Amino acid sequence: MSPFISVIITAYNRREFLKHAVRSVLNQTLDKGLYEIIVVKNFKDPEVDRLIEQSRGKVIELDAASIGLKLARGIEEAEGEVVAFLEDDDIYMPTKLVRIYDVFSNDEKLIYFHHNVAAIDKNGKPIFDKLIEHSNVNEFVRAESANEKKAIFAKYGWSLGLRNSSMAVRRDFIKRFVNVIRLFPDAVDVLLYLLALSSEGTILHSPERLTLFRLSSTSASSVRFVEDPETRFRRAVKNSIRHALARHALVVTAGLLDKWLAKYTNYDEASIIGGVFSDWGAWLVKPLTNYIIGNRPSARYLGTAIFGLTYLLNPTLAKRLIYYYYTKFSHISFSWS
């Protein structure tokens, strides 16, 4: 008998949390015969590999930092009617898969399910986080028609499209877009929501907190938890570059899917990247000073420092340079087959 749900867990160069993510899926209250686990990672982990083998799941080794590549590979291997996602540092609540099973088995038109999360720290302890609470939507939301989808988007924006670990989709719906998903290095969560908004089928959001979302210095989206200033700055810039490329791809995708979506994704991503630089105005002087007094390793950050200072002096010029650079080298060709 084929499983009803396929859970895709993704990891890249991070081992410390993966076993907890896997165990949270293995410890679900849903009948084990109703779901399978697929782990996509770029390293060996005897403990995790043994757990997956015992559960008759699948381990896929893929040396790719791109979130889109990993998820696309997992979707291709999925046998379940529904596909759920889990990042390696997050944790499912014990009843999550029962909830997914209930909502999808009772509504054949449902293609996209999203829910709230609760924040935890690096040790798994509950914490309060303003950003998480601000993005959680604390009411049930349902939309089926195009007009209903436009209405919920107008009211909630992208809040119903945040965090891969909060999402489950019907496989028949998402497999049509595998070749698009694999092109996105980041922002796949927003992409999945965009695809659901532009496709036939029902969208459902629940205020239930069915996933524990980990905030730590190793989380790709949690730069603010990195203590070392230079590391924090480098991570912020790296994330901004990756996010800019993904956002540019979103603009192209939205334009191909639906004109009403295109106008909401076609904003000035360069302003956001520029903001990252400007937030670090005081620190940007440090590499310049170190370089002048002979600290040559700081030369690695010299270009970024100069560019950051350019933004402080002439934001318009800096934004134009950013936009030109990232769009020039991120042309994307889409295949919908």
Short mmCIF file of C-alpha atoms in Angstrom, two decimals:
data_model
loop_
_atom_site.label_atom_id
_atom_site.label_comp_id
_atom_site.label_asym_id
_atom_site.label_seq_id
_atom_site.Cartn_x
_atom_site.Cartn_y
_atom_site.Cartn_z
CA MET A 1 0.00 0.00 0.00
CA SER A 2 1.36 3.42 -0.95
CA PRO A 3 1.71 6.00 1.85
CA PHE A 4 -0.76 8.86 1.98
CA ILE A 5 1.87 11.41 3.08
CA SER A 6 5.52 11.83 2.07
CA VAL A 7 7.61 13.91 4.49
CA ILE A 8 10.69 15.44 2.86
CA ILE A 9 13.44 16.43 5.31
CA THR A 10 16.31 18.51 3.90
CA ALA A 11 19.77 19.15 5.36
CA TYR A 12 23.03 20.67 4.16
CA ASN A 13 26.30 20.64 6.13
CA ARG A 14 24.44 20.61 9.45
CA ARG A 15 24.22 17.44 11.51
CA GLU A 16 23.41 18.48 15.05
CA PHE A 17 19.64 18.84 14.69
CA LEU A 18 18.77 16.34 11.96
CA LYS A 19 18.19 13.34 14.23
CA HIS A 20 15.68 15.35 16.27
CA ALA A 21 13.78 16.30 13.12
CA VAL A 22 13.70 12.66 11.99
CA ARG A 23 12.58 11.39 15.39
CA SER A 24 9.79 13.98 15.50
CA VAL A 25 8.40 12.44 12.30
CA LEU A 26 8.90 8.86 13.47
CA ASN A 27 7.05 9.67 16.71
CA GLN A 28 3.87 10.89 15.01
CA THR A 29 0.52 9.61 16.27
CA LEU A 30 -0.54 8.81 12.70
CA ASP A 31 -0.41 5.14 11.65
CA LYS A 32 3.15 4.46 10.40
CA GLY A 33 1.79 2.81 7.27
CA LEU A 34 0.20 6.07 6.16
CA TYR A 35 3.42 8.04 5.70
CA GLU A 36 6.99 7.77 4.46
CA ILE A 37 10.14 9.76 5.23
CA ILE A 38 12.54 11.02 2.58
CA VAL A 39 15.79 12.65 3.76
CA VAL A 40 17.81 14.70 1.26
CA LYS A 41 21.28 15.58 2.57
CA ASN A 42 24.91 15.90 1.54
CA PHE A 43 26.61 13.93 4.33
CA LYS A 44 26.69 10.52 5.96
CA ASP A 45 25.03 10.12 9.34
CA PRO A 46 24.96 6.52 10.60
CA GLU A 47 22.32 7.19 13.27
CA VAL A 48 19.93 8.98 10.92
CA ASP A 49 20.55 6.53 8.09
CA ARG A 50 19.74 3.62 10.41
CA LEU A 51 16.53 5.27 11.60
CA ILE A 52 15.39 5.88 8.03
CA GLU A 53 16.30 2.35 6.95
CA GLN A 54 14.33 0.87 9.85
CA SER A 55 11.30 2.96 8.88
CA ARG A 56 11.64 1.86 5.24
CA GLY A 57 12.20 5.45 4.23
CA LYS A 58 14.60 6.85 1.67
CA VAL A 59 17.94 8.62 2.01
CA ILE A 60 19.01 10.72 -0.98
CA GLU A 61 22.55 12.09 -1.05
CA LEU A 62 22.65 15.38 -2.93
CA ASP A 63 25.51 17.86 -2.63
CA ALA A 64 23.49 21.02 -3.18
CA ALA A 65 23.06 24.08 -0.98
CA SER A 66 20.02 25.13 -3.02
CA ILE A 67 16.78 24.51 -1.17
CA GLY A 68 14.91 24.24 -4.44
CA LEU A 69 17.17 21.50 -5.79
CA LYS A 70 16.76 19.42 -2.62
CA LEU A 71 12.99 19.77 -2.47
CA ALA A 72 12.60 19.03 -6.18
CA ARG A 73 14.60 15.83 -5.79
CA GLY A 74 12.49 14.76 -2.83
CA ILE A 75 9.24 15.50 -4.65
CA GLU A 76 10.37 13.34 -7.56
CA GLU A 77 10.87 10.41 -5.17
CA ALA A 78 7.68 10.96 -3.17
CA GLU A 79 4.97 8.30 -3.40
CA GLY A 80 2.42 9.91 -1.11
CA GLU A 81 -0.69 11.71 -2.28
CA VAL A 82 0.39 14.60 -0.06
CA VAL A 83 3.90 16.03 0.37
CA ALA A 84 4.96 17.77 3.59
CA PHE A 85 8.28 19.51 4.21
CA LEU A 86 10.60 19.72 7.21
CA GLU A 87 13.91 21.54 7.50
CA ASP A 88 16.55 19.72 9.52
CA ASP A 89 16.55 22.14 12.47
CA ASP A 90 12.76 22.20 12.93
CA ILE A 91 10.50 19.72 14.74
CA TYR A 92 7.00 18.39 14.06
CA MET A 93 4.48 18.34 16.88
CA PRO A 94 3.25 14.73 17.49
CA THR A 95 -0.21 15.25 15.94
CA LYS A 96 0.85 17.18 12.85
CA LEU A 97 0.55 14.34 10.34
CA VAL A 98 -2.86 13.33 11.73
CA ARG A 99 -3.99 16.88 11.06
CA ILE A 100 -2.57 16.82 7.53
CA TYR A 101 -4.23 13.46 6.88
CA ASP A 102 -7.59 14.76 8.09
CA VAL A 103 -7.67 17.99 6.08
CA PHE A 104 -6.51 16.44 2.81
CA SER A 105 -8.57 13.25 3.00
CA ASN A 106 -11.72 15.26 3.73
CA ASP A 107 -11.25 17.79 0.91
CA GLU A 108 -10.28 16.53 -2.54
CA LYS A 109 -9.92 20.10 -3.81
CA LEU A 110 -7.34 21.06 -1.17
CA ILE A 111 -3.91 21.63 -2.75
CA TYR A 112 -2.12 23.73 -0.10
CA PHE A 113 -2.18 23.59 3.71
CA HIS A 114 -0.31 26.03 5.96
CA HIS A 115 -0.18 26.52 9.72
CA ASN A 116 1.45 28.59 12.46
CA VAL A 117 4.68 27.75 14.30
CA ALA A 118 6.09 28.09 17.81
CA ALA A 119 9.66 29.33 18.25
CA ILE A 120 12.37 27.37 20.08
CA ASP A 121 16.03 28.14 20.77
CA LYS A 122 19.08 26.08 19.82
CA ASN A 123 18.45 23.78 22.80
CA GLY A 124 14.82 23.17 21.90
CA LYS A 125 13.41 25.39 24.64
CA PRO A 126 10.31 27.51 23.87
CA ILE A 127 11.04 31.21 23.36
CA PHE A 128 9.02 34.27 22.45
CA ASP A 129 10.01 35.88 19.16
CA LYS A 130 8.36 39.05 17.89
CA LEU A 131 9.00 38.30 14.22
CA ILE A 132 7.43 34.85 14.49
CA GLU A 133 4.42 36.17 16.37
CA HIS A 134 3.99 38.99 13.87
CA SER A 135 3.95 36.58 10.91
CA ASN A 136 1.63 34.00 12.52
CA VAL A 137 -1.99 34.38 11.36
CA ASN A 138 -4.23 33.54 14.29
CA GLU A 139 -7.43 32.56 12.49
CA PHE A 140 -8.60 29.92 10.04
CA VAL A 141 -8.32 31.06 6.42
CA ARG A 142 -9.78 29.27 3.43
CA ALA A 143 -9.87 30.27 -0.24
CA GLU A 144 -10.96 28.38 -3.34
CA SER A 145 -11.91 30.78 -6.12
CA ALA A 146 -9.54 33.26 -7.76
CA ASN A 147 -11.37 36.18 -6.14
CA GLU A 148 -11.13 34.57 -2.70
CA LYS A 149 -7.40 34.05 -3.20
CA LYS A 150 -6.95 37.67 -4.20
CA ALA A 151 -8.86 38.70 -1.09
CA ILE A 152 -6.73 36.68 1.34
CA PHE A 153 -3.56 37.86 -0.36
CA ALA A 154 -4.71 41.47 -0.04
CA LYS A 155 -5.40 40.92 3.67
CA TYR A 156 -2.47 38.74 4.76
CA GLY A 157 0.19 39.30 2.10
CA TRP A 158 2.86 36.58 2.12
CA SER A 159 2.18 35.52 5.74
CA LEU A 160 0.42 32.35 4.54
CA GLY A 161 3.49 31.48 2.47
CA LEU A 162 6.27 31.52 5.06
CA ARG A 163 8.43 28.60 6.27
CA ASN A 164 8.69 25.31 4.41
CA SER A 165 8.21 23.37 7.65
CA SER A 166 4.70 24.86 7.92
CA MET A 167 3.49 23.56 4.57
CA ALA A 168 1.92 20.50 2.96
CA VAL A 169 0.78 20.26 -0.66
CA ARG A 170 -0.99 17.74 -2.85
CA ARG A 171 1.56 15.86 -4.95
CA ASP A 172 -0.39 15.99 -8.23
CA PHE A 173 -0.44 19.78 -7.93
CA ILE A 174 3.21 20.34 -7.05
CA LYS A 175 4.81 17.79 -9.40
CA ARG A 176 3.81 19.95 -12.36
CA PHE A 177 6.21 22.62 -11.10
CA VAL A 178 9.26 20.54 -10.15
CA ASN A 179 11.34 22.07 -12.94
CA VAL A 180 10.54 25.53 -11.61
CA ILE A 181 11.20 24.67 -7.95
CA ARG A 182 14.67 23.32 -8.72
CA LEU A 183 15.69 26.76 -10.08
CA PHE A 184 15.15 28.51 -6.74
CA PRO A 185 18.14 28.67 -4.35
CA ASP A 186 15.93 30.24 -1.68
CA ALA A 187 12.40 31.55 -1.02
CA VAL A 188 10.83 28.23 -2.02
CA ASP A 189 8.18 28.70 0.65
CA VAL A 190 6.97 31.89 -1.01
CA LEU A 191 7.14 30.16 -4.39
CA LEU A 192 4.92 27.28 -3.23
CA TYR A 193 2.32 29.75 -1.99
CA LEU A 194 2.52 31.71 -5.24
CA LEU A 195 1.96 28.52 -7.22
CA ALA A 196 -1.05 27.64 -5.06
CA LEU A 197 -2.52 31.13 -5.49
CA SER A 198 -2.30 30.83 -9.26
CA SER A 199 -3.60 27.24 -9.55
CA GLU A 200 -7.05 25.67 -9.32
CA GLY A 201 -7.71 24.23 -5.89
CA THR A 202 -8.29 25.22 -2.28
CA ILE A 203 -5.85 26.95 0.09
CA LEU A 204 -6.26 26.38 3.83
CA HIS A 205 -4.46 27.98 6.78
CA SER A 206 -4.82 26.86 10.39
CA PRO A 207 -3.74 28.88 13.46
CA GLU A 208 -2.58 25.64 15.10
CA ARG A 209 1.13 25.57 15.97
CA LEU A 210 2.07 22.22 14.50
CA THR A 211 5.80 22.85 14.02
CA LEU A 212 8.55 24.02 16.36
CA PHE A 213 10.67 26.53 14.44
CA ARG A 214 14.26 26.71 15.67
CA LEU A 215 16.01 30.07 15.93
CA SER A 216 19.78 29.76 16.30
CA SER A 217 23.06 31.09 14.94
CA THR A 218 23.22 28.22 12.43
CA SER A 219 19.78 28.89 10.95
CA ALA A 220 20.02 30.40 7.48
CA SER A 221 17.27 32.92 8.20
CA SER A 222 18.37 33.82 11.74
CA VAL A 223 21.35 36.11 11.14
CA ARG A 224 20.37 38.19 14.17
CA PHE A 225 21.38 35.30 16.47
CA VAL A 226 25.01 35.23 15.25
CA GLU A 227 27.15 36.88 17.94
CA ASP A 228 30.38 37.62 16.06
CA PRO A 229 29.93 40.91 14.12
CA GLU A 230 32.04 39.96 11.10
CA THR A 231 30.39 36.55 10.78
CA ARG A 232 26.98 38.13 11.17
CA PHE A 233 27.73 40.69 8.49
CA ARG A 234 29.09 38.13 6.00
CA ARG A 235 26.06 35.89 6.60
CA ALA A 236 23.69 38.82 6.05
CA VAL A 237 25.31 39.74 2.77
CA LYS A 238 25.39 36.12 1.58
CA ASN A 239 21.72 35.65 2.46
CA SER A 240 20.83 38.88 0.69
CA ILE A 241 22.52 37.78 -2.51
CA ARG A 242 20.79 34.39 -2.47
CA HIS A 243 17.48 35.99 -1.62
CA ALA A 244 17.86 38.57 -4.38
CA LEU A 245 18.34 35.86 -6.98
CA ALA A 246 15.31 33.98 -5.68
CA ARG A 247 13.19 37.14 -5.64
CA HIS A 248 14.18 37.91 -9.20
CA ALA A 249 13.07 34.38 -10.14
CA LEU A 250 9.78 34.99 -8.31
CA VAL A 251 9.15 38.10 -10.38
CA VAL A 252 9.67 36.13 -13.59
CA THR A 253 7.54 33.22 -12.38
CA ALA A 254 4.68 35.43 -11.23
CA GLY A 255 4.63 37.19 -14.58
CA LEU A 256 4.32 33.86 -16.36
CA LEU A 257 1.62 32.57 -14.03
CA ASP A 258 -0.76 35.45 -13.44
CA LYS A 259 -0.55 39.20 -14.06
CA TRP A 260 -2.25 40.12 -10.80
CA LEU A 261 0.45 38.28 -8.86
CA ALA A 262 3.26 39.85 -10.86
CA LYS A 263 2.59 43.35 -9.57
CA TYR A 264 2.94 42.18 -5.96
CA THR A 265 6.28 40.44 -6.47
CA ASN A 266 7.89 43.06 -8.71
CA TYR A 267 9.25 45.29 -5.95
CA ASP A 268 12.71 46.79 -5.62
CA GLU A 269 14.75 43.98 -4.09
CA ALA A 270 17.82 46.19 -4.37
CA SER A 271 16.41 48.43 -1.64
CA ILE A 272 16.28 45.49 0.75
CA ILE A 273 19.88 44.51 0.02
CA GLY A 274 20.94 48.12 0.34
CA GLY A 275 19.24 48.21 3.71
CA VAL A 276 21.40 45.35 4.91
CA PHE A 277 24.49 47.36 4.07
CA SER A 278 23.22 50.55 5.66
CA ASP A 279 22.34 48.77 8.90
CA TRP A 280 26.04 47.99 9.26
CA GLY A 281 27.33 51.48 8.52
CA ALA A 282 29.40 51.76 11.67
CA TRP A 283 31.02 48.37 11.24
CA LEU A 284 31.87 48.98 7.59
CA VAL A 285 34.66 51.35 8.57
CA LYS A 286 36.53 48.54 10.36
CA PRO A 287 37.80 46.60 7.29
CA LEU A 288 38.98 49.85 5.72
CA THR A 289 40.88 50.86 8.83
CA ASN A 290 42.42 47.41 9.25
CA TYR A 291 43.48 47.36 5.62
CA ILE A 292 45.18 50.75 5.90
CA ILE A 293 47.18 49.67 8.97
CA GLY A 294 48.29 46.48 7.25
CA ASN A 295 45.77 43.82 8.29
CA ARG A 296 45.61 42.13 4.89
CA PRO A 297 42.94 39.46 5.72
CA SER A 298 40.48 42.33 5.95
CA ALA A 299 40.98 42.84 2.22
CA ARG A 300 38.47 40.03 1.73
CA TYR A 301 35.78 42.36 3.02
CA LEU A 302 37.17 45.53 1.48
CA GLY A 303 34.88 45.46 -1.56
CA THR A 304 31.81 44.99 0.59
CA ALA A 305 32.94 47.76 2.92
CA ILE A 306 33.48 50.20 0.07
CA PHE A 307 30.12 49.31 -1.40
CA GLY A 308 28.43 49.73 1.97
CA LEU A 309 29.93 53.18 2.39
CA THR A 310 28.78 54.00 -1.14
CA TYR A 311 25.25 53.15 -0.06
CA LEU A 312 25.52 55.47 2.93
CA LEU A 313 26.72 58.33 0.71
CA ASN A 314 24.60 57.68 -2.39
CA PRO A 315 21.82 55.11 -1.86
CA THR A 316 20.38 55.55 -5.35
CA LEU A 317 23.69 54.76 -7.06
CA ALA A 318 24.30 51.75 -4.80
CA LYS A 319 20.83 50.33 -5.44
CA ARG A 320 21.23 50.72 -9.17
CA LEU A 321 24.55 48.86 -9.06
CA ILE A 322 23.06 46.06 -6.97
CA TYR A 323 20.03 45.71 -9.21
CA TYR A 324 22.16 45.73 -12.35
CA TYR A 325 24.58 43.14 -11.04
CA TYR A 326 22.06 40.65 -9.66
CA THR A 327 19.60 40.85 -12.54
CA LYS A 328 22.30 40.75 -15.20
CA PHE A 329 23.65 37.44 -13.90
CA SER A 330 20.37 35.77 -12.94
CA HIS A 331 18.56 35.29 -16.26
CA ILE A 332 16.31 32.26 -15.93
CA SER A 333 14.78 30.01 -18.55
CA PHE A 334 11.69 28.11 -17.44
CA SER A 335 10.57 24.66 -18.49
CA TRP A 336 7.03 23.72 -17.46
CA SER A 337 7.19 20.11 -18.59
#
